[in-house]
Tab-separated table of C-alpha atoms and ligand atoms in Angstrom:
chain	number	residue	atom	x	y	z
G	11	MET	CA	-16.442	-10.254	9.211
G	12	TYR	CA	-17.062	-11.238	12.819
G	13	GLN	CA	-18.017	-8.610	15.537
G	14	THR	CA	-15.331	-6.227	16.780
G	15	THR	CA	-15.025	-3.120	18.954
G	16	TYR	CA	-13.391	-0.119	17.259
G	17	HIS	CA	-11.132	2.097	19.318
G	18	ARG	CA	-9.462	5.608	18.343
G	19	PRO	CA	-6.535	6.631	20.604
G	20	SER	CA	-4.524	9.645	20.277
G	21	SER	CA	-1.287	8.609	21.691
G	22	VAL	CA	0.950	5.430	21.598
G	23	ALA	CA	0.678	5.172	25.328
G	24	GLU	CA	-3.265	5.223	25.051
G	25	ALA	CA	-3.163	2.707	22.337
G	26	VAL	CA	-0.967	0.293	24.251
G	27	ARG	CA	-3.257	0.683	27.309
G	28	MET	CA	-6.486	-0.089	25.069
G	29	LEU	CA	-4.678	-3.248	23.736
G	30	GLY	CA	-3.961	-4.373	27.495
G	31	GLU	CA	-7.595	-4.035	28.178
G	32	ALA	CA	-8.828	-5.967	25.179
G	33	ALA	CA	-9.307	-9.782	25.225
G	34	ASP	CA	-7.979	-10.167	21.857
G	35	GLY	CA	-7.177	-7.016	20.341
G	36	LYS	CA	-5.232	-5.827	17.307
G	37	PHE	CA	-3.670	-2.556	16.262
G	38	LEU	CA	-5.125	-1.276	12.971
G	39	GLY	CA	-2.630	0.684	10.794
G	40	GLY	CA	-3.856	1.455	7.306
G	41	GLY	CA	-5.982	-1.721	7.367
G	42	GLN	CA	-4.833	-2.872	4.071
G	43	THR	CA	-3.862	-6.229	5.254
G	44	LEU	CA	-5.860	-6.619	8.436
G	45	ILE	CA	-9.324	-5.672	6.922
G	46	PRO	CA	-9.133	-7.985	4.044
G	47	THR	CA	-7.985	-10.638	6.489
G	48	MET	CA	-10.957	-10.066	8.904
G	49	LYS	CA	-13.464	-10.025	5.976
G	50	GLN	CA	-11.907	-13.410	5.036
G	51	ARG	CA	-12.702	-14.462	8.695
G	52	LEU	CA	-9.011	-15.402	8.989
G	53	ALA	CA	-8.757	-12.894	11.823
G	54	ALA	CA	-11.239	-12.027	14.318
G	55	PRO	CA	-9.893	-9.649	16.775
G	56	SER	CA	-12.189	-8.691	19.693
G	57	ASP	CA	-11.039	-5.209	19.428
G	58	VAL	CA	-9.156	-3.136	16.897
G	59	ILE	CA	-7.310	-0.190	18.197
G	60	ASP	CA	-6.724	2.346	15.033
G	61	LEU	CA	-3.501	4.004	14.931
G	62	ARG	CA	-4.051	6.385	12.159
G	63	HIS	CA	-5.036	9.360	14.516
G	64	ILE	CA	-1.682	9.325	16.415
G	65	ALA	CA	0.400	12.270	15.528
G	66	GLU	CA	3.615	10.830	16.937
G	67	LEU	CA	3.579	8.146	14.446
G	68	LYS	CA	3.438	10.446	11.415
G	69	GLY	CA	5.956	12.160	9.195
G	70	ILE	CA	9.412	11.861	7.543
G	71	THR	CA	12.378	13.521	8.758
G	72	VAL	CA	15.578	13.941	6.678
G	73	SER	CA	18.847	15.478	8.414
G	74	GLY	CA	21.843	15.134	6.389
G	75	ARG	CA	21.827	11.332	5.484
G	76	ASP	CA	19.996	10.401	8.425
G	77	VAL	CA	16.312	9.447	7.908
G	78	ARG	CA	13.552	8.639	10.254
G	79	ILE	CA	10.117	7.388	9.026
G	80	GLY	CA	7.058	7.394	11.446
G	81	ALA	CA	5.488	4.043	11.476
G	82	GLY	CA	1.917	5.513	10.285
G	83	THR	CA	3.520	7.024	7.119
G	84	THR	CA	1.784	5.821	4.022
G	85	HIS	CA	3.382	4.230	1.177
G	86	GLU	CA	2.188	7.252	-1.030
G	87	GLU	CA	3.952	9.658	1.355
G	88	VAL	CA	7.310	7.862	1.130
G	89	ALA	CA	6.909	7.459	-2.523
G	90	ASN	CA	6.428	11.226	-2.944
G	91	HIS	CA	8.804	12.565	-0.376
G	92	SER	CA	11.294	14.877	-2.066
G	93	GLY	CA	13.681	15.002	0.677
G	94	LEU	CA	13.839	11.115	0.951
G	95	ALA	CA	14.036	11.145	-2.819
G	96	ALA	CA	17.281	13.221	-2.659
G	97	VAL	CA	19.203	10.851	-0.324
G	98	CYS	CA	17.608	7.584	-0.997
G	99	PRO	CA	15.558	7.256	-4.186
G	100	ALA	CA	15.159	3.502	-3.975
G	101	ILE	CA	13.069	3.420	-0.974
G	102	CYS	CA	10.595	5.965	-2.755
G	103	TYR	CA	10.588	3.809	-5.732
G	104	LEU	CA	9.877	0.751	-3.642
G	105	ALA	CA	6.978	2.395	-1.917
G	106	GLY	CA	5.461	3.751	-5.343
G	107	HIS	CA	5.439	0.142	-6.538
G	108	ILE	CA	3.462	-1.332	-3.486
G	109	GLY	CA	-0.073	-2.536	-4.704
G	110	ASP	CA	-2.069	0.195	-6.308
G	111	PRO	CA	-2.682	3.914	-5.591
G	112	HIS	CA	-5.657	3.033	-3.367
G	113	VAL	CA	-3.504	0.658	-1.090
G	114	ARG	CA	-0.940	3.255	-1.194
G	115	HIS	CA	-3.027	6.063	0.275
G	116	MET	CA	-3.983	3.843	3.268
G	117	GLY	CA	-1.027	1.215	3.939
G	118	THR	CA	1.634	2.108	6.288
G	119	ILE	CA	5.394	1.321	6.682
G	120	GLY	CA	4.823	0.248	10.290
G	121	GLY	CA	2.065	-2.168	9.121
G	122	SER	CA	4.018	-3.563	6.335
G	123	ILE	CA	6.973	-4.482	8.462
G	124	SER	CA	4.922	-5.750	11.428
G	125	ASN	CA	3.067	-7.931	9.136
G	126	ASN	CA	6.355	-9.256	7.576
G	127	ASP	CA	4.675	-10.935	4.731
G	128	PRO	CA	7.261	-12.934	2.926
G	129	ALA	CA	6.221	-11.313	-0.329
G	130	ALA	CA	5.988	-7.836	0.840
G	131	ASP	CA	8.541	-5.097	-0.382
G	132	TYR	CA	9.527	-3.249	2.686
G	133	PRO	CA	11.251	-5.812	4.694
G	134	SER	CA	13.880	-6.078	2.129
G	135	ALA	CA	14.686	-2.304	2.211
G	136	MET	CA	14.812	-2.332	6.242
G	137	LEU	CA	17.221	-5.421	6.068
G	138	ALA	CA	19.383	-4.112	3.277
G	139	LEU	CA	19.411	-0.601	4.690
G	140	ASN	CA	20.449	-1.936	7.900
G	141	ALA	CA	17.553	-0.116	9.468
G	142	MET	CA	16.698	0.371	13.435
G	143	ILE	CA	13.164	-0.480	14.139
G	144	HIS	CA	11.862	1.804	16.813
G	145	THR	CA	8.977	0.546	19.027
G	146	SER	CA	7.044	1.416	21.827
G	147	LYS	CA	9.437	-0.433	24.271
G	148	ARG	CA	12.895	-0.443	22.526
G	149	ALA	CA	14.942	-0.127	19.304
G	150	LEU	CA	15.757	-3.140	17.301
G	151	SER	CA	18.058	-3.721	14.133
G	152	ALA	CA	16.044	-5.089	11.112
G	153	ASP	CA	18.373	-8.361	11.489
G	154	GLU	CA	17.073	-8.927	15.031
G	155	PHE	CA	13.115	-7.548	14.195
G	156	PHE	CA	12.359	-10.196	11.223
G	157	THR	CA	12.117	-13.528	12.804
G	158	GLY	CA	10.738	-15.722	9.941
G	159	LEU	CA	7.503	-16.128	7.981
G	160	PHE	CA	5.007	-13.300	9.075
G	161	GLY	CA	7.269	-13.347	12.344
G	162	THR	CA	8.738	-10.490	14.180
G	163	ALA	CA	10.258	-9.753	17.381
G	164	LEU	CA	7.277	-7.692	18.540
G	165	ASP	CA	5.286	-8.512	21.566
G	166	GLU	CA	1.520	-8.681	21.409
G	167	ASP	CA	1.235	-5.078	22.962
G	168	GLU	CA	4.082	-3.501	21.248
G	169	ILE	CA	3.602	-0.800	18.572
G	170	VAL	CA	6.327	0.039	15.803
G	171	THR	CA	6.752	3.670	16.204
G	172	ALA	CA	9.388	4.699	13.603
G	173	VAL	CA	12.230	3.280	11.362
G	174	SER	CA	15.511	5.079	10.900
G	175	PHE	CA	18.519	4.530	8.823
G	176	THR	CA	21.434	6.449	7.404
G	177	ALA	CA	21.041	6.611	3.628
G	178	PRO	CA	23.900	4.489	1.911
G	179	GLU	CA	26.188	5.788	-0.860
G	180	LYS	CA	23.810	3.953	-3.393
G	181	ALA	CA	20.835	1.864	-3.121
G	182	GLY	CA	18.387	0.149	-5.551
G	183	TYR	CA	15.385	-2.019	-5.784
G	184	ALA	CA	14.009	-4.438	-8.292
G	185	LYS	CA	10.951	-6.698	-8.115
G	186	PHE	CA	9.528	-9.176	-10.351
G	187	PRO	CA	5.667	-8.552	-9.337
G	188	ASN	CA	3.369	-11.139	-9.338
G	189	PRO	CA	1.175	-9.924	-12.261
G	190	ALA	CA	-2.103	-10.396	-10.484
G	191	SER	CA	-1.252	-9.077	-6.809
G	192	ARG	CA	1.792	-6.842	-7.527
G	193	TYR	CA	3.294	-8.482	-4.513
G	194	ALA	CA	7.092	-9.633	-5.000
G	195	LEU	CA	7.510	-13.004	-6.706
G	196	THR	CA	10.988	-12.155	-6.135
G	197	GLY	CA	12.305	-8.605	-4.995
G	198	VAL	CA	16.107	-7.586	-4.232
G	199	PHE	CA	17.256	-4.544	-2.361
G	200	VAL	CA	20.892	-3.698	-2.470
G	201	ALA	CA	22.603	-0.991	-0.437
G	202	LYS	CA	26.177	0.026	-1.124
G	203	ARG	CA	28.229	1.607	1.674
G	204	PRO	CA	32.238	2.100	1.953
G	205	GLU	CA	32.323	-0.916	4.361
G	206	GLY	CA	30.367	-3.302	1.966
G	207	VAL	CA	27.253	-4.226	0.326
G	208	ARG	CA	24.033	-5.541	1.767
G	209	VAL	CA	21.568	-7.428	-0.377
G	210	ALA	CA	18.268	-8.446	0.979
G	211	VAL	CA	15.755	-10.756	-0.840
G	212	THR	CA	11.945	-10.970	-0.421
G	213	GLY	CA	9.229	-13.050	-2.100
G	214	ALA	CA	11.582	-15.960	-2.386
G	215	GLY	CA	12.363	-17.378	0.998
G	216	GLU	CA	10.464	-20.022	2.842
G	217	ASP	CA	11.230	-18.064	6.056
G	218	GLY	CA	10.594	-14.665	4.842
G	219	VAL	CA	13.087	-11.974	3.836
G	220	PHE	CA	16.796	-12.973	4.030
G	221	ARG	CA	20.246	-11.661	3.113
G	222	ALA	CA	22.075	-13.108	0.032
G	223	THR	CA	25.654	-13.305	1.314
G	224	ALA	CA	27.073	-14.769	-1.877
G	225	ILE	CA	25.880	-11.888	-3.638
G	226	GLU	CA	26.869	-9.343	-0.990
G	227	ASN	CA	30.399	-10.772	-1.109
G	228	ALA	CA	30.619	-10.478	-4.976
G	229	LEU	CA	29.150	-6.969	-5.041
G	230	SER	CA	31.544	-5.796	-2.382
G	231	ARG	CA	34.365	-6.627	-4.569
G	232	SER	CA	32.885	-4.598	-7.598
G	233	PHE	CA	29.544	-2.949	-7.512
G	234	GLU	CA	28.583	-3.931	-11.094
G	235	PRO	CA	25.850	-6.315	-12.422
G	236	SER	CA	28.269	-8.272	-14.416
G	237	VAL	CA	30.314	-9.465	-11.267
G	238	LEU	CA	27.112	-11.597	-10.661
G	239	ASP	CA	27.286	-13.591	-14.030
G	240	GLY	CA	28.581	-16.692	-12.864
G	241	ILE	CA	26.751	-16.738	-9.558
G	242	ALA	CA	23.983	-19.541	-9.065
G	243	MET	CA	21.615	-19.216	-6.024
G	244	PRO	CA	20.743	-22.527	-4.357
G	245	ALA	CA	16.975	-23.359	-4.595
G	246	ASP	CA	17.224	-24.819	-0.918
G	247	GLY	CA	14.992	-22.822	1.444
G	248	LEU	CA	13.114	-21.165	-1.470
G	249	MET	CA	9.306	-21.145	-1.866
G	250	SER	CA	7.711	-23.311	-4.446
G	251	ASP	CA	3.959	-22.456	-5.259
G	252	ILE	CA	1.614	-22.048	-8.133
G	253	HIS	CA	3.238	-18.853	-9.284
G	254	ALA	CA	7.035	-20.214	-9.453
G	255	SER	CA	9.180	-22.880	-8.336
G	256	ALA	CA	12.116	-22.540	-6.038
G	257	GLU	CA	14.367	-23.225	-9.128
G	258	TYR	CA	12.880	-20.275	-10.781
G	259	ARG	CA	12.929	-18.112	-7.835
G	260	ALA	CA	16.644	-18.912	-7.500
G	261	ASN	CA	17.193	-17.610	-10.945
G	262	LEU	CA	15.118	-14.702	-10.378
G	263	ILE	CA	17.008	-13.666	-7.328
G	264	VAL	CA	20.318	-13.173	-9.591
G	265	VAL	CA	18.369	-11.330	-12.327
G	266	MET	CA	16.631	-8.903	-9.870
G	267	ALA	CA	20.146	-8.312	-8.055
G	268	LYS	CA	21.557	-7.195	-11.184
G	269	ARG	CA	18.693	-4.870	-12.007
G	270	ALA	CA	18.807	-3.398	-8.579
G	271	VAL	CA	22.525	-2.644	-9.069
G	272	GLN	CA	21.888	-1.163	-12.235
G	273	ALA	CA	19.151	1.002	-10.828
G	274	ALA	CA	21.506	2.012	-8.046
G	275	ASN	CA	24.169	2.971	-10.488
G	276	GLY	CA	21.873	5.225	-12.232
L	21	MET	CA	-22.409	-0.013	18.066
L	22	ALA	CA	-20.356	2.944	16.773
L	23	ASP	CA	-21.849	6.481	16.485
L	24	ILE	CA	-20.323	8.066	13.359
L	25	SER	CA	-20.402	11.177	11.673
L	26	MET	CA	-19.075	12.221	8.313
L	27	VAL	CA	-19.601	14.684	5.394
L	28	ILE	CA	-20.596	12.574	2.380
L	29	ASN	CA	-20.849	14.666	-1.065
L	30	GLY	CA	-21.001	17.793	0.940
L	31	ARG	CA	-23.861	16.767	3.253
L	32	GLU	CA	-23.272	16.043	6.910
L	33	VAL	CA	-24.577	12.541	7.891
L	34	ARG	CA	-24.826	10.728	11.192
L	35	GLY	CA	-25.221	7.133	11.970
L	36	SER	CA	-25.159	4.299	14.509
L	37	VAL	CA	-23.603	1.277	12.956
L	38	GLU	CA	-21.941	-2.092	13.994
L	39	ASP	CA	-18.311	-1.380	14.470
L	40	ARG	CA	-17.407	-4.095	11.842
L	41	THR	CA	-19.520	-2.184	9.245
L	42	LEU	CA	-17.550	-1.319	6.176
L	43	LEU	CA	-17.412	1.989	4.784
L	44	VAL	CA	-19.007	0.650	1.422
L	45	HIS	CA	-21.844	-0.863	3.273
L	46	PHE	CA	-22.606	2.236	5.176
L	47	LEU	CA	-22.788	4.107	1.830
L	48	ARG	CA	-24.966	1.518	-0.074
L	49	GLU	CA	-27.119	0.162	2.795
L	50	HIS	CA	-27.347	3.174	5.147
L	51	GLN	CA	-27.265	5.864	2.998
L	52	GLY	CA	-28.707	4.620	-0.213
L	53	LEU	CA	-25.752	5.485	-2.343
L	54	THR	CA	-25.597	2.392	-4.300
L	55	GLY	CA	-23.394	3.928	-7.071
L	56	THR	CA	-20.327	2.538	-5.080
L	57	HIS	CA	-19.977	-1.075	-5.965
L	58	VAL	CA	-18.794	-4.183	-4.409
L	59	GLY	CA	-16.921	-6.401	-7.145
L	60	CYS	CA	-14.833	-8.723	-5.045
L	61	ASP	CA	-14.076	-9.634	-1.537
L	62	THR	CA	-10.344	-9.794	-1.744
L	63	SER	CA	-9.707	-6.069	-1.932
L	64	GLN	CA	-8.400	-6.309	-5.450
L	65	CYS	CA	-11.084	-4.820	-8.020
L	66	GLY	CA	-11.615	-1.252	-7.122
L	67	ALA	CA	-15.127	-1.139	-7.909
L	68	CYS	CA	-15.600	0.333	-4.446
L	69	VAL	CA	-13.256	3.356	-4.861
L	70	VAL	CA	-14.381	6.472	-3.348
L	71	HIS	CA	-12.415	9.478	-1.926
L	72	VAL	CA	-11.847	10.012	1.603
L	73	ASP	CA	-10.314	13.484	2.599
L	74	GLY	CA	-9.479	13.953	-0.983
L	75	LYS	CA	-7.685	10.617	-1.755
L	76	ALA	CA	-8.991	7.481	-3.493
L	77	VAL	CA	-9.517	4.368	-1.198
L	78	LYS	CA	-11.192	1.207	-1.309
L	79	SER	CA	-14.264	1.595	0.526
L	80	CYS	CA	-14.417	-2.175	1.233
L	81	THR	CA	-11.301	-2.078	3.062
L	82	MET	CA	-11.921	0.491	5.599
L	83	LEU	CA	-14.554	0.367	8.336
L	84	ALA	CA	-17.063	3.173	8.417
L	85	ALA	CA	-16.061	3.959	11.998
L	86	GLN	CA	-12.378	4.599	10.478
L	87	ALA	CA	-13.897	7.138	8.279
L	88	SER	CA	-15.945	8.932	11.049
L	89	GLY	CA	-14.869	12.605	10.977
L	90	SER	CA	-13.994	12.548	7.258
L	91	GLU	CA	-15.264	14.076	4.060
L	92	VAL	CA	-16.207	11.407	1.733
L	93	THR	CA	-16.869	11.692	-1.999
L	94	THR	CA	-18.755	9.190	-3.960
L	95	ILE	CA	-19.510	8.861	-7.685
L	96	GLU	CA	-22.923	10.529	-6.829
L	97	GLY	CA	-20.968	13.641	-5.819
L	98	LEU	CA	-19.237	14.356	-8.939
L	99	ALA	CA	-21.962	15.847	-11.159
L	100	LYS	CA	-22.646	19.446	-10.421
L	101	ASP	CA	-25.890	21.263	-11.273
L	102	GLY	CA	-27.000	18.564	-13.704
L	103	HIS	CA	-23.744	18.681	-15.644
L	104	LEU	CA	-21.346	15.501	-15.794
L	105	HIS	CA	-17.986	15.947	-14.460
L	106	PRO	CA	-15.503	15.989	-17.160
L	107	VAL	CA	-14.304	12.578	-16.256
L	108	GLN	CA	-17.605	11.189	-16.626
L	109	ALA	CA	-18.229	13.087	-19.652
L	110	ALA	CA	-15.182	11.622	-21.311
L	111	PHE	CA	-16.148	8.159	-20.294
L	112	LYS	CA	-19.630	8.729	-22.117
L	113	GLU	CA	-17.922	10.367	-25.192
L	114	HIS	CA	-15.040	7.470	-25.437
L	115	HIS	CA	-17.318	4.613	-24.833
L	116	GLY	CA	-15.114	3.738	-21.550
L	117	LEU	CA	-17.596	1.305	-20.291
L	118	GLN	CA	-19.769	-1.591	-21.388
L	119	CYS	CA	-21.667	-3.425	-18.506
L	120	GLY	CA	-20.697	-0.331	-16.201
L	121	PHE	CA	-19.967	-2.360	-13.042
L	122	CYS	CA	-16.295	-1.103	-12.647
L	123	THR	CA	-17.339	2.275	-13.939
L	124	PRO	CA	-17.979	4.140	-10.725
L	125	GLY	CA	-14.657	3.075	-9.169
L	126	MET	CA	-12.789	3.734	-12.483
L	127	ILE	CA	-14.106	7.182	-12.460
L	128	MET	CA	-13.382	7.906	-9.071
L	129	ALA	CA	-9.837	6.476	-9.536
L	130	ALA	CA	-9.482	8.497	-12.604
L	131	VAL	CA	-10.449	11.760	-10.965
L	132	ASP	CA	-7.837	10.999	-8.383
L	133	MET	CA	-5.393	10.140	-10.722
L	134	ILE	CA	-5.627	13.515	-12.570
L	135	ARG	CA	-5.349	15.328	-9.430
L	136	ARG	CA	-2.018	13.781	-8.663
L	137	TYR	CA	-0.591	14.494	-12.244
L	138	PRO	CA	-1.185	18.140	-12.684
L	139	GLY	CA	1.291	18.343	-15.480
L	140	GLY	CA	-0.680	15.772	-17.543
L	141	LEU	CA	-0.707	12.001	-18.359
L	142	ASP	CA	0.504	9.464	-20.924
L	143	GLU	CA	-0.767	6.227	-21.660
L	144	LYS	CA	1.842	4.165	-19.798
L	145	THR	CA	1.235	6.155	-16.702
L	146	VAL	CA	-2.628	5.756	-16.894
L	147	ARG	CA	-2.417	2.015	-17.564
L	148	ALA	CA	0.030	1.686	-14.468
L	149	GLU	CA	-2.078	3.953	-12.264
L	150	LEU	CA	-5.221	1.672	-13.088
L	151	GLU	CA	-3.374	-1.321	-11.355
L	152	GLY	CA	-5.943	-1.336	-8.652
L	153	ASN	CA	-9.131	-1.207	-10.880
L	154	ILE	CA	-10.179	-4.348	-12.790
L	155	CYS	CA	-12.545	-4.496	-15.680
L	156	ARG	CA	-14.011	-7.496	-17.197
L	157	CYS	CA	-15.554	-6.075	-20.320
L	158	THR	CA	-13.670	-3.187	-22.009
L	159	GLY	CA	-9.947	-4.571	-22.312
L	160	TYR	CA	-9.237	-1.087	-20.849
L	161	HIS	CA	-8.483	0.546	-24.124
L	162	ASN	CA	-11.332	3.023	-24.125
L	163	ILE	CA	-11.095	3.730	-20.532
L	164	VAL	CA	-7.499	4.699	-21.077
L	165	LYS	CA	-8.557	6.936	-23.668
L	166	ALA	CA	-11.282	8.616	-21.744
L	167	VAL	CA	-8.826	9.227	-18.700
L	168	LEU	CA	-6.280	10.804	-21.123
L	169	ALA	CA	-9.083	12.943	-22.770
L	170	ALA	CA	-10.462	13.966	-19.523
L	171	SER	CA	-7.086	14.927	-18.185
L	172	GLU	CA	-6.436	16.946	-21.242
L	173	ALA	CA	-9.808	18.771	-21.077
L	174	MET	CA	-9.270	19.586	-17.323
L	175	SER	CA	-5.818	20.864	-17.850
L	176	LYS	CA	-7.124	23.581	-20.289
L	177	PRO	CA	-8.111	26.799	-18.539
L	178	ALA	CA	-11.871	27.171	-18.206
L	179	VAL	CA	-13.275	29.308	-21.139
L	180	ALA	CA	-16.147	31.706	-19.955
L	181	ALA	CA	-19.399	30.770	-21.641
X	316	FAD	C1	-4.560	-5.178	-3.236
X	316	FAD	C2	-3.549	-5.257	-2.371
X	316	FAD	C3	-2.248	-5.165	-2.995
X	316	FAD	C4	-0.997	-5.172	-2.203
X	316	FAD	N1	0.179	-5.185	-2.671
X	316	FAD	C5	1.500	-5.085	-1.998
X	316	FAD	C6	2.541	-5.201	-2.619
X	316	FAD	O1	2.803	-5.255	-3.865
X	316	FAD	N2	3.588	-5.278	-1.869
X	316	FAD	C7	3.593	-5.092	-0.364
X	316	FAD	O2	4.481	-5.163	0.231
X	316	FAD	N3	2.401	-5.051	0.107
X	316	FAD	C8	1.173	-5.178	-0.718
X	316	FAD	N4	-0.086	-5.073	-0.007
X	316	FAD	C9	-0.163	-4.835	1.525
X	316	FAD	C10	0.096	-3.489	1.850
X	316	FAD	O3	1.246	-2.921	1.612
X	316	FAD	C11	-0.404	-3.137	3.334
X	316	FAD	O4	-0.634	-1.817	3.526
X	316	FAD	C12	0.668	-3.545	4.488
X	316	FAD	O5	0.984	-4.822	4.280
X	316	FAD	C13	0.070	-3.349	5.847
X	316	FAD	O6	0.019	-2.114	6.147
X	316	FAD	P1	-1.016	-1.526	6.837
X	316	FAD	O7	-0.726	-0.161	7.451
X	316	FAD	O8	-2.349	-1.546	5.917
X	316	FAD	O9	-1.557	-2.278	8.096
X	316	FAD	P2	-2.763	-3.139	8.664
X	316	FAD	O10	-3.320	-3.887	7.745
X	316	FAD	O11	-3.571	-2.335	9.526
X	316	FAD	O12	-1.955	-3.946	9.844
X	316	FAD	C14	-1.240	-5.173	9.305
X	316	FAD	C15	-0.698	-5.858	10.712
X	316	FAD	O13	0.279	-5.128	11.284
X	316	FAD	C16	-0.123	-4.815	12.460
X	316	FAD	N5	0.328	-3.354	12.776
X	316	FAD	C17	-0.082	-2.310	12.055
X	316	FAD	N6	0.392	-1.136	12.318
X	316	FAD	C18	1.337	-1.642	13.368
X	316	FAD	C19	2.384	-0.844	14.365
X	316	FAD	N7	2.732	0.352	14.055
X	316	FAD	N8	2.967	-1.578	15.139
X	316	FAD	C20	2.740	-2.723	15.565
X	316	FAD	N9	1.872	-3.690	14.673
X	316	FAD	C21	1.064	-2.813	13.670
X	316	FAD	C22	-1.643	-5.113	12.700
X	316	FAD	O14	-2.164	-5.465	14.070
X	316	FAD	C23	-1.637	-6.357	11.773
X	316	FAD	O15	-1.526	-7.521	12.287
X	316	FAD	C24	-1.229	-5.053	-0.801
X	316	FAD	C25	-2.544	-5.003	-0.169
X	316	FAD	C26	-3.655	-5.014	-1.068
X	316	FAD	C27	-5.040	-4.950	-0.288
X	317	FES	S1	-15.050	-4.314	-3.661
X	317	FES	FE1	-13.358	-5.015	-4.959
X	317	FES	S2	-11.780	-3.854	-4.132
X	317	FES	FE2	-13.467	-3.101	-2.908
X	318	FES	S1	-17.538	-2.285	-18.198
X	318	FES	FE1	-17.986	-4.273	-17.258
X	318	FES	S2	-16.375	-4.549	-15.793
X	318	FES	FE2	-15.847	-2.674	-16.660
């Protein structure tokens, strides 16, 4: 790892100021992506600004069906929150299947969505749940927030502070994990509301997370796995790598969508 | 340089380290606590697992400066008064190790796992929970047995000697 300077702010405003003063600083959430990247010398920030001691970034609130999750909330806290499990168990399930227990003790929802890894789990939930992403500057819909492979609408000095959404009638997540890393080889999150179904796919798209409109339309007619029987996803725009071809991922999208619907229907 | 302080295995320690120093290097090279191992450089193997404020984390994926102000427990901190911790005893009894390189991380992960499942564990859960700990020798079978035995032993109320 190259040299860096560590900072520990106690408020969002202080963190933003510290980043502004740094030559080439980066925010440090749980560090479960940034530290490995720094160890590999693929990132070399002059300064790291630790967000773990900022109280205003922590915690989960559920009032009625309205959910707000602070950006500094760990995967483990989301996985085990009983209030959240009562209204949207799918997101608890998703968080509980990220990486391994040690990663879940440190990694945060804010770090995961800011990184927007094309194989990360949370971006699919944010997009399918039609979540709002709250930052130190504004609030954006998930559709606006995720802009492509590892890309987000965030400015350099902008901190994700929380995500919020209204729990849908039903939701489900299914992922085919890469057997070595547990990242999604393909993962599908489905969310059903009276006005229709949203379906978001991670792990498969060349540009990162995306909505599968053909599957949304079919499921909006009938929220049953069997309505997806005849549907074939095009392989165009899907990733091909040593783990799986684009055609294989295209097939997995439909299979995972069926499993996600099954999970949502209980 | 970062001036840091933390409580390691019940002992208050202070140090001045480069900001980029990983917690695992602080433990091994500055504190001489070489029980915590480094088995990879990709944050995947779990040989480096320690507890920070009561939770299992990979000490190779945390800066020492991030851990400043925390309580850290390493494998050296488990045995009390010359008696192995029940999880250590179970690994010995059930032959849960061969070369032993993964063992400190396995045991720290197992202690954390047993804490999180006070109602007990089954084989499937143990295998899933060991996702972050790689063993190149044992094939995991005896590790799983040892964790199940320790979980069982620890759930029994302590009997007065
Ligand atoms: C072994 C292993 C397995 C993993 N498996 C999975 C998996 O199966 N699925 C999965 O989805 N992920 C997986 N991950 C990644 C993990 O979920 C990370 O926790 C997550 O991607 C990043 O969150 P973090 O809080 O650790 O962020 P960090 O690593 O601290 O930061 C990541 C990036 O986001 C920025 N950032 C952090 N917080 C904020 C914020 N609040 N506002 C703005 N920018 C911010 C940082 O500057 C950095 O660029 C795995 C990681 C490891 C090491
Ligand atoms: S040394 Fe391999 S995960 Fe830490
Ligand atoms: S006993 Fe050798 S790696 Fe596990």
